[in-house]
Amino acid sequence: MNNVKNVFSIKDLENLSGIKAHTIRIWEKRYNVLEPMRSDTNIRYYNLVNLQKLLNITLLHDYGYKISRIAKYSNEEIPEIVREIVSEISVKSHAISCFKMAMLNFDQSLFFSTYNTLLSHKTFREVFYDVFIPLLNEIGLLWQSDTIKPAHEHFISYLIKQKLLINTEKLQILKPTNDEKVFVLYLPSNEIHELGLMYLNYEILHHGYRSIYLGESIPLDNLSDMKKYFNKITYISYLTVEPNKDKINPYITSINNEILNDENTELWLLGRMVDFIDPKNISDKTRIFRSISDLVVYL
């Protein structure tokens, strides 16, 4: 457990719970709901017990419990009440809190138990949309604010990838029911963030299409080679960090010249870097999507 982050600033608590630091201080002072420790210079800091309690308090507060009422419960009663009231309405926020704790503690058992509980009354697609996508969005913000470290992000992402691979394999053994087009999914050179693309692969298979998943760091000449095997291809790429904003437009120009040079090929793009594409470089064979859900609806 040496690598577990177990000391948090009040700003960390704000980032992890969504409760403003000012409000946390008021709850401490008026209701004594948390017991912060003090550094030698009298700066508040909090342990995992404090964080878990605050996440439970946040769920109860979101569910309609007043903080004055919550404060009357003992430390043992609060998690019991949380378990009792977790329902279809609140299960999302509770699950996200559990996944955050699993991430912070590098706790695989908590991840799997939370996931299996969700799967007992949700489909995998519902779990991914309702819980994993919001969780990953939050993790991105936590990483940017230095609340968590890259190791935390890699840990939780790998476990989610495992679930994606298991559910994708179930669809890969089925024969495609829609032969209108073939999808080729890839990431450009030096792009390694493939979780979003992996989920799109799952969705494409779910919709009955044939999907060829090439993965990360694929050069353009490899994409051209695919046209030797299939007549009508829709390429999909998820541009998270690469090509960067200085290289994205030359890259799109190269795609237009080398890949989209016939009537049967098209390109779908999404990810943060699409915001830096000059509209004049977007051909009539290219479609830009602002989110995974937008692309899935279009399918």
C-alpha positions as a Python dict, from the first residue, in 0.01 Angstrom:
ca = {
    (1, 'M'): (0, 0, 0),
    (2, 'N'): (301, 234, -20),
    (3, 'N'): (176, 381, -349),
    (4, 'V'): (-173, 464, -223),
    (5, 'K'): (-253, 829, -196),
    (6, 'N'): (-389, 862, 158),
    (7, 'V'): (-347, 1231, 235),
    (8, 'F'): (-568, 1492, 70),
    (9, 'S'): (-593, 1868, 72),
    (10, 'I'): (-929, 2041, 100),
    (11, 'K'): (-895, 2124, -270),
    (12, 'D'): (-858, 1752, -341),
    (13, 'L'): (-1180, 1688, -149),
    (14, 'E'): (-1354, 1955, -354),
    (15, 'N'): (-1236, 1800, -679),
    (16, 'L'): (-1330, 1447, -575),
    (17, 'S'): (-1669, 1521, -419),
    (18, 'G'): (-1791, 1821, -615),
    (19, 'I'): (-1855, 2007, -288),
    (20, 'K'): (-1692, 2350, -273),
    (21, 'A'): (-1408, 2389, -23),
    (22, 'H'): (-1594, 2678, 141),
    (23, 'T'): (-1897, 2453, 200),
    (24, 'I'): (-1678, 2174, 337),
    (25, 'R'): (-1527, 2417, 589),
    (26, 'I'): (-1876, 2531, 695),
    (27, 'W'): (-1986, 2170, 741),
    (28, 'E'): (-1679, 2106, 951),
    (29, 'K'): (-1725, 2411, 1170),
    (30, 'R'): (-2101, 2393, 1220),
    (31, 'Y'): (-2165, 2021, 1218),
    (32, 'N'): (-1829, 1857, 1288),
    (33, 'V'): (-1886, 1606, 1006),
    (34, 'L'): (-1514, 1569, 926),
    (35, 'E'): (-1210, 1549, 1146),
    (36, 'P'): (-919, 1704, 958),
    (37, 'M'): (-564, 1672, 1076),
    (38, 'R'): (-322, 1963, 1089),
    (39, 'S'): (29, 2000, 953),
    (40, 'D'): (307, 2165, 1150),
    (41, 'T'): (211, 2488, 975),
    (42, 'N'): (-157, 2442, 1073),
    (43, 'I'): (-279, 2347, 724),
    (44, 'R'): (-576, 2110, 708),
    (45, 'Y'): (-528, 1771, 551),
    (46, 'Y'): (-755, 1468, 532),
    (47, 'N'): (-719, 1090, 521),
    (48, 'L'): (-909, 826, 322),
    (49, 'V'): (-1162, 784, 603),
    (50, 'N'): (-1250, 1152, 574),
    (51, 'L'): (-1277, 1125, 195),
    (52, 'Q'): (-1502, 818, 207),
    (53, 'K'): (-1726, 986, 465),
    (54, 'L'): (-1752, 1302, 255),
    (55, 'L'): (-1843, 1103, -56),
    (56, 'N'): (-2119, 929, 141),
    (57, 'I'): (-2239, 1260, 283),
    (58, 'T'): (-2244, 1406, -67),
    (59, 'L'): (-2465, 1123, -191),
    (60, 'L'): (-2707, 1167, 100),
    (61, 'H'): (-2710, 1544, 48),
    (62, 'D'): (-2782, 1500, -324),
    (63, 'Y'): (-3059, 1259, -230),
    (64, 'G'): (-3234, 1527, -22),
    (65, 'Y'): (-3091, 1479, 326),
    (66, 'K'): (-3010, 1806, 503),
    (67, 'I'): (-2660, 1835, 639),
    (68, 'S'): (-2800, 1906, 986),
    (69, 'R'): (-2973, 1568, 976),
    (70, 'I'): (-2671, 1385, 837),
    (71, 'A'): (-2452, 1528, 1114),
    (72, 'K'): (-2661, 1346, 1376),
    (73, 'Y'): (-2572, 1006, 1234),
    (74, 'S'): (-2269, 818, 1364),
    (75, 'N'): (-1979, 721, 1140),
    (76, 'E'): (-2115, 367, 1134),
    (77, 'E'): (-2472, 471, 1047),
    (78, 'I'): (-2390, 687, 745),
    (79, 'P'): (-2261, 406, 515),
    (80, 'E'): (-2552, 184, 626),
    (81, 'I'): (-2804, 450, 525),
    (82, 'V'): (-2624, 499, 196),
    (83, 'R'): (-2652, 128, 119),
    (84, 'E'): (-3022, 131, 208),
    (85, 'I'): (-3115, 424, -13),
    (86, 'V'): (-2902, 341, -315),
    (87, 'S'): (-3164, 292, -586),
    (88, 'E'): (-3197, 338, -959),
    (89, 'I'): (-3193, 713, -903),
    (90, 'S'): (-2876, 731, -698),
    (91, 'V'): (-2683, 423, -805),
    (92, 'K'): (-2484, 619, -1064),
    (93, 'S'): (-2329, 864, -818),
    (94, 'H'): (-2271, 590, -561),
    (95, 'A'): (-2096, 370, -817),
    (96, 'I'): (-1878, 657, -937),
    (97, 'S'): (-1777, 725, -576),
    (98, 'C'): (-1687, 358, -528),
    (99, 'F'): (-1484, 353, -849),
    (100, 'K'): (-1298, 665, -734),
    (101, 'M'): (-1212, 496, -406),
    (102, 'A'): (-1103, 184, -594),
    (103, 'M'): (-879, 400, -810),
    (104, 'L'): (-725, 591, -520),
    (105, 'N'): (-656, 269, -327),
    (106, 'F'): (-556, 64, -634),
    (107, 'D'): (-830, -169, -509),
    (108, 'Q'): (-926, -422, -780),
    (109, 'S'): (-1171, -601, -552),
    (110, 'L'): (-1375, -286, -496),
    (111, 'F'): (-1377, -218, -871),
    (112, 'F'): (-1506, -566, -953),
    (113, 'S'): (-1766, -577, -674),
    (114, 'T'): (-1903, -236, -779),
    (115, 'Y'): (-1908, -336, -1145),
    (116, 'N'): (-2084, -667, -1073),
    (117, 'T'): (-2345, -490, -861),
    (118, 'L'): (-2416, -251, -1149),
    (119, 'L'): (-2432, -537, -1397),
    (120, 'S'): (-2697, -713, -1189),
    (121, 'H'): (-2954, -454, -1300),
    (122, 'K'): (-2794, -275, -1598),
    (123, 'T'): (-2665, -385, -1936),
    (124, 'F'): (-2298, -333, -2016),
    (125, 'R'): (-2392, -48, -2253),
    (126, 'E'): (-2587, 122, -1974),
    (127, 'V'): (-2296, 81, -1733),
    (128, 'F'): (-2056, 234, -1985),
    (129, 'Y'): (-2283, 528, -2072),
    (130, 'D'): (-2425, 598, -1726),
    (131, 'V'): (-2114, 537, -1517),
    (132, 'F'): (-1788, 481, -1705),
    (133, 'I'): (-1811, 780, -1941),
    (134, 'P'): (-1892, 1029, -1658),
    (135, 'L'): (-1623, 862, -1445),
    (136, 'L'): (-1360, 898, -1718),
    (137, 'N'): (-1457, 1262, -1771),
    (138, 'E'): (-1411, 1327, -1399),
    (139, 'I'): (-1080, 1139, -1396),
    (140, 'G'): (-952, 1362, -1675),
    (141, 'L'): (-1031, 1670, -1467),
    (142, 'L'): (-879, 1516, -1153),
    (143, 'W'): (-560, 1440, -1343),
    (144, 'Q'): (-541, 1794, -1482),
    (145, 'S'): (-584, 1940, -1133),
    (146, 'D'): (-309, 1708, -995),
    (147, 'T'): (-556, 1548, -753),
    (148, 'I'): (-460, 1208, -891),
    (149, 'K'): (-144, 1080, -1061),
    (150, 'P'): (-109, 911, -1402),
    (151, 'A'): (-76, 575, -1224),
    (152, 'H'): (-431, 613, -1091),
    (153, 'E'): (-566, 690, -1438),
    (154, 'H'): (-379, 396, -1595),
    (155, 'F'): (-501, 159, -1323),
    (156, 'I'): (-872, 236, -1362),
    (157, 'S'): (-850, 263, -1742),
    (158, 'Y'): (-693, -82, -1767),
    (159, 'L'): (-973, -239, -1563),
    (160, 'I'): (-1236, -72, -1781),
    (161, 'K'): (-1050, -194, -2091),
    (162, 'Q'): (-1069, -548, -1957),
    (163, 'K'): (-1448, -524, -1936),
    (164, 'L'): (-1463, -374, -2284),
    (165, 'L'): (-1255, -655, -2430),
    (166, 'I'): (-1467, -924, -2265),
    (167, 'N'): (-1793, -774, -2395),
    (168, 'T'): (-1648, -700, -2739),
    (169, 'E'): (-1539, -1061, -2782),
    (170, 'K'): (-1898, -1174, -2729),
    (171, 'L'): (-1997, -971, -3036),
    (172, 'Q'): (-1695, -1056, -3249),
    (173, 'I'): (-1795, -1420, -3272),
    (174, 'L'): (-2129, -1322, -3430),
    (175, 'K'): (-2167, -1285, -3805),
    (176, 'P'): (-2227, -922, -3919),
    (177, 'T'): (-2587, -851, -4018),
    (178, 'N'): (-2519, -522, -4198),
    (179, 'D'): (-2277, -535, -4493),
    (180, 'E'): (-2349, -183, -4617),
    (181, 'K'): (-1999, -71, -4519),
    (182, 'V'): (-1687, -178, -4331),
    (183, 'F'): (-1552, 30, -4045),
    (184, 'V'): (-1178, 58, -3989),
    (185, 'L'): (-1088, 200, -3648),
    (186, 'Y'): (-744, 341, -3579),
    (187, 'L'): (-543, 599, -3387),
    (188, 'P'): (-280, 816, -3561),
    (189, 'S'): (92, 799, -3488),
    (190, 'N'): (185, 868, -3124),
    (191, 'E'): (-179, 862, -3012),
    (192, 'I'): (-220, 601, -2737),
    (193, 'H'): (-553, 695, -2574),
    (194, 'E'): (-765, 415, -2715),
    (195, 'L'): (-1042, 359, -2459),
    (196, 'G'): (-1295, 571, -2649),
    (197, 'L'): (-1210, 402, -2978),
    (198, 'M'): (-1239, 60, -2815),
    (199, 'Y'): (-1591, 143, -2702),
    (200, 'L'): (-1685, 262, -3050),
    (201, 'N'): (-1562, -73, -3180),
    (202, 'Y'): (-1802, -242, -2939),
    (203, 'E'): (-2092, -22, -3053),
    (204, 'I'): (-2024, -79, -3422),
    (205, 'L'): (-2026, -455, -3368),
    (206, 'H'): (-2341, -420, -3156),
    (207, 'H'): (-2510, -251, -3452),
    (208, 'G'): (-2425, -547, -3674),
    (209, 'Y'): (-2149, -392, -3884),
    (210, 'R'): (-1813, -543, -3969),
    (211, 'S'): (-1537, -367, -3774),
    (212, 'I'): (-1162, -386, -3832),
    (213, 'Y'): (-981, -258, -3523),
    (214, 'L'): (-622, -155, -3597),
    (215, 'G'): (-546, 21, -3269),
    (216, 'E'): (-290, 286, -3186),
    (217, 'S'): (-17, 466, -3384),
    (218, 'I'): (-122, 366, -3736),
    (219, 'P'): (58, 541, -4025),
    (220, 'L'): (-140, 656, -4330),
    (221, 'D'): (13, 401, -4568),
    (222, 'N'): (-135, 123, -4351),
    (223, 'L'): (-478, 280, -4400),
    (224, 'S'): (-429, 291, -4777),
    (225, 'D'): (-349, -82, -4773),
    (226, 'M'): (-694, -157, -4629),
    (227, 'K'): (-853, -32, -4951),
    (228, 'K'): (-699, -329, -5132),
    (229, 'Y'): (-922, -562, -4931),
    (230, 'F'): (-1249, -371, -4892),
    (231, 'N'): (-1446, -161, -5141),
    (232, 'K'): (-1640, 70, -4912),
    (233, 'I'): (-1461, 181, -4595),
    (234, 'T'): (-1551, 424, -4320),
    (235, 'Y'): (-1239, 508, -4121),
    (236, 'I'): (-1290, 622, -3762),
    (237, 'S'): (-1024, 789, -3549),
    (238, 'Y'): (-1029, 937, -3199),
    (239, 'L'): (-787, 1233, -3175),
    (240, 'T'): (-718, 1302, -2808),
    (241, 'V'): (-368, 1451, -2811),
    (242, 'E'): (-226, 1368, -3154),
    (243, 'P'): (-178, 1508, -3408),
    (244, 'N'): (-126, 1820, -3196),
    (245, 'K'): (-277, 2155, -3291),
    (246, 'D'): (25, 2249, -3502),
    (247, 'K'): (17, 1927, -3702),
    (248, 'I'): (-354, 1848, -3723),
    (249, 'N'): (-429, 2044, -4041),
    (250, 'P'): (-135, 1907, -4244),
    (251, 'Y'): (-246, 1561, -4125),
    (252, 'I'): (-602, 1618, -4247),
    (253, 'T'): (-469, 1743, -4580),
    (254, 'S'): (-265, 1423, -4616),
    (255, 'I'): (-572, 1212, -4540),
    (256, 'N'): (-772, 1399, -4802),
    (257, 'N'): (-503, 1336, -5063),
    (258, 'E'): (-402, 981, -4975),
    (259, 'I'): (-712, 818, -4826),
    (260, 'L'): (-1025, 1008, -4929),
    (261, 'N'): (-933, 1004, -5297),
    (262, 'D'): (-1220, 786, -5422),
    (263, 'E'): (-1598, 779, -5401),
    (264, 'N'): (-1629, 485, -5161),
    (265, 'T'): (-1420, 604, -4867),
    (266, 'E'): (-1520, 831, -4580),
    (267, 'L'): (-1372, 944, -4248),
    (268, 'W'): (-1534, 1001, -3910),
    (269, 'L'): (-1340, 1194, -3647),
    (270, 'L'): (-1389, 1282, -3282),
    (271, 'G'): (-1178, 1382, -2984),
    (272, 'R'): (-1035, 1703, -2844),
    (273, 'M'): (-802, 1778, -3135),
    (274, 'V'): (-1085, 1810, -3388),
    (275, 'D'): (-1147, 2158, -3247),
    (276, 'F'): (-822, 2268, -3413),
    (277, 'I'): (-916, 2151, -3762),
    (278, 'D'): (-962, 2436, -4006),
    (279, 'P'): (-1317, 2399, -4150),
    (280, 'K'): (-1185, 2456, -4502),
    (281, 'N'): (-984, 2132, -4467),
    (282, 'I'): (-1291, 1923, -4389),
    (283, 'S'): (-1402, 1755, -4709),
    (284, 'D'): (-1751, 1634, -4789),
    (285, 'K'): (-1626, 1282, -4711),
    (286, 'T'): (-1537, 1372, -4351),
    (287, 'R'): (-1779, 1391, -4061),
    (288, 'I'): (-1690, 1543, -3723),
    (289, 'F'): (-1860, 1416, -3404),
    (290, 'R'): (-1852, 1600, -3073),
    (291, 'S'): (-1903, 1294, -2853),
    (292, 'I'): (-1925, 916, -2851),
    (293, 'S'): (-2301, 935, -2799),
    (294, 'D'): (-2342, 1158, -3106),
    (295, 'L'): (-2160, 904, -3321),
    (296, 'V'): (-2354, 611, -3178),
    (297, 'V'): (-2686, 787, -3250),
    (298, 'Y'): (-2571, 846, -3608),
    (299, 'L'): (-2498, 475, -3650),
}
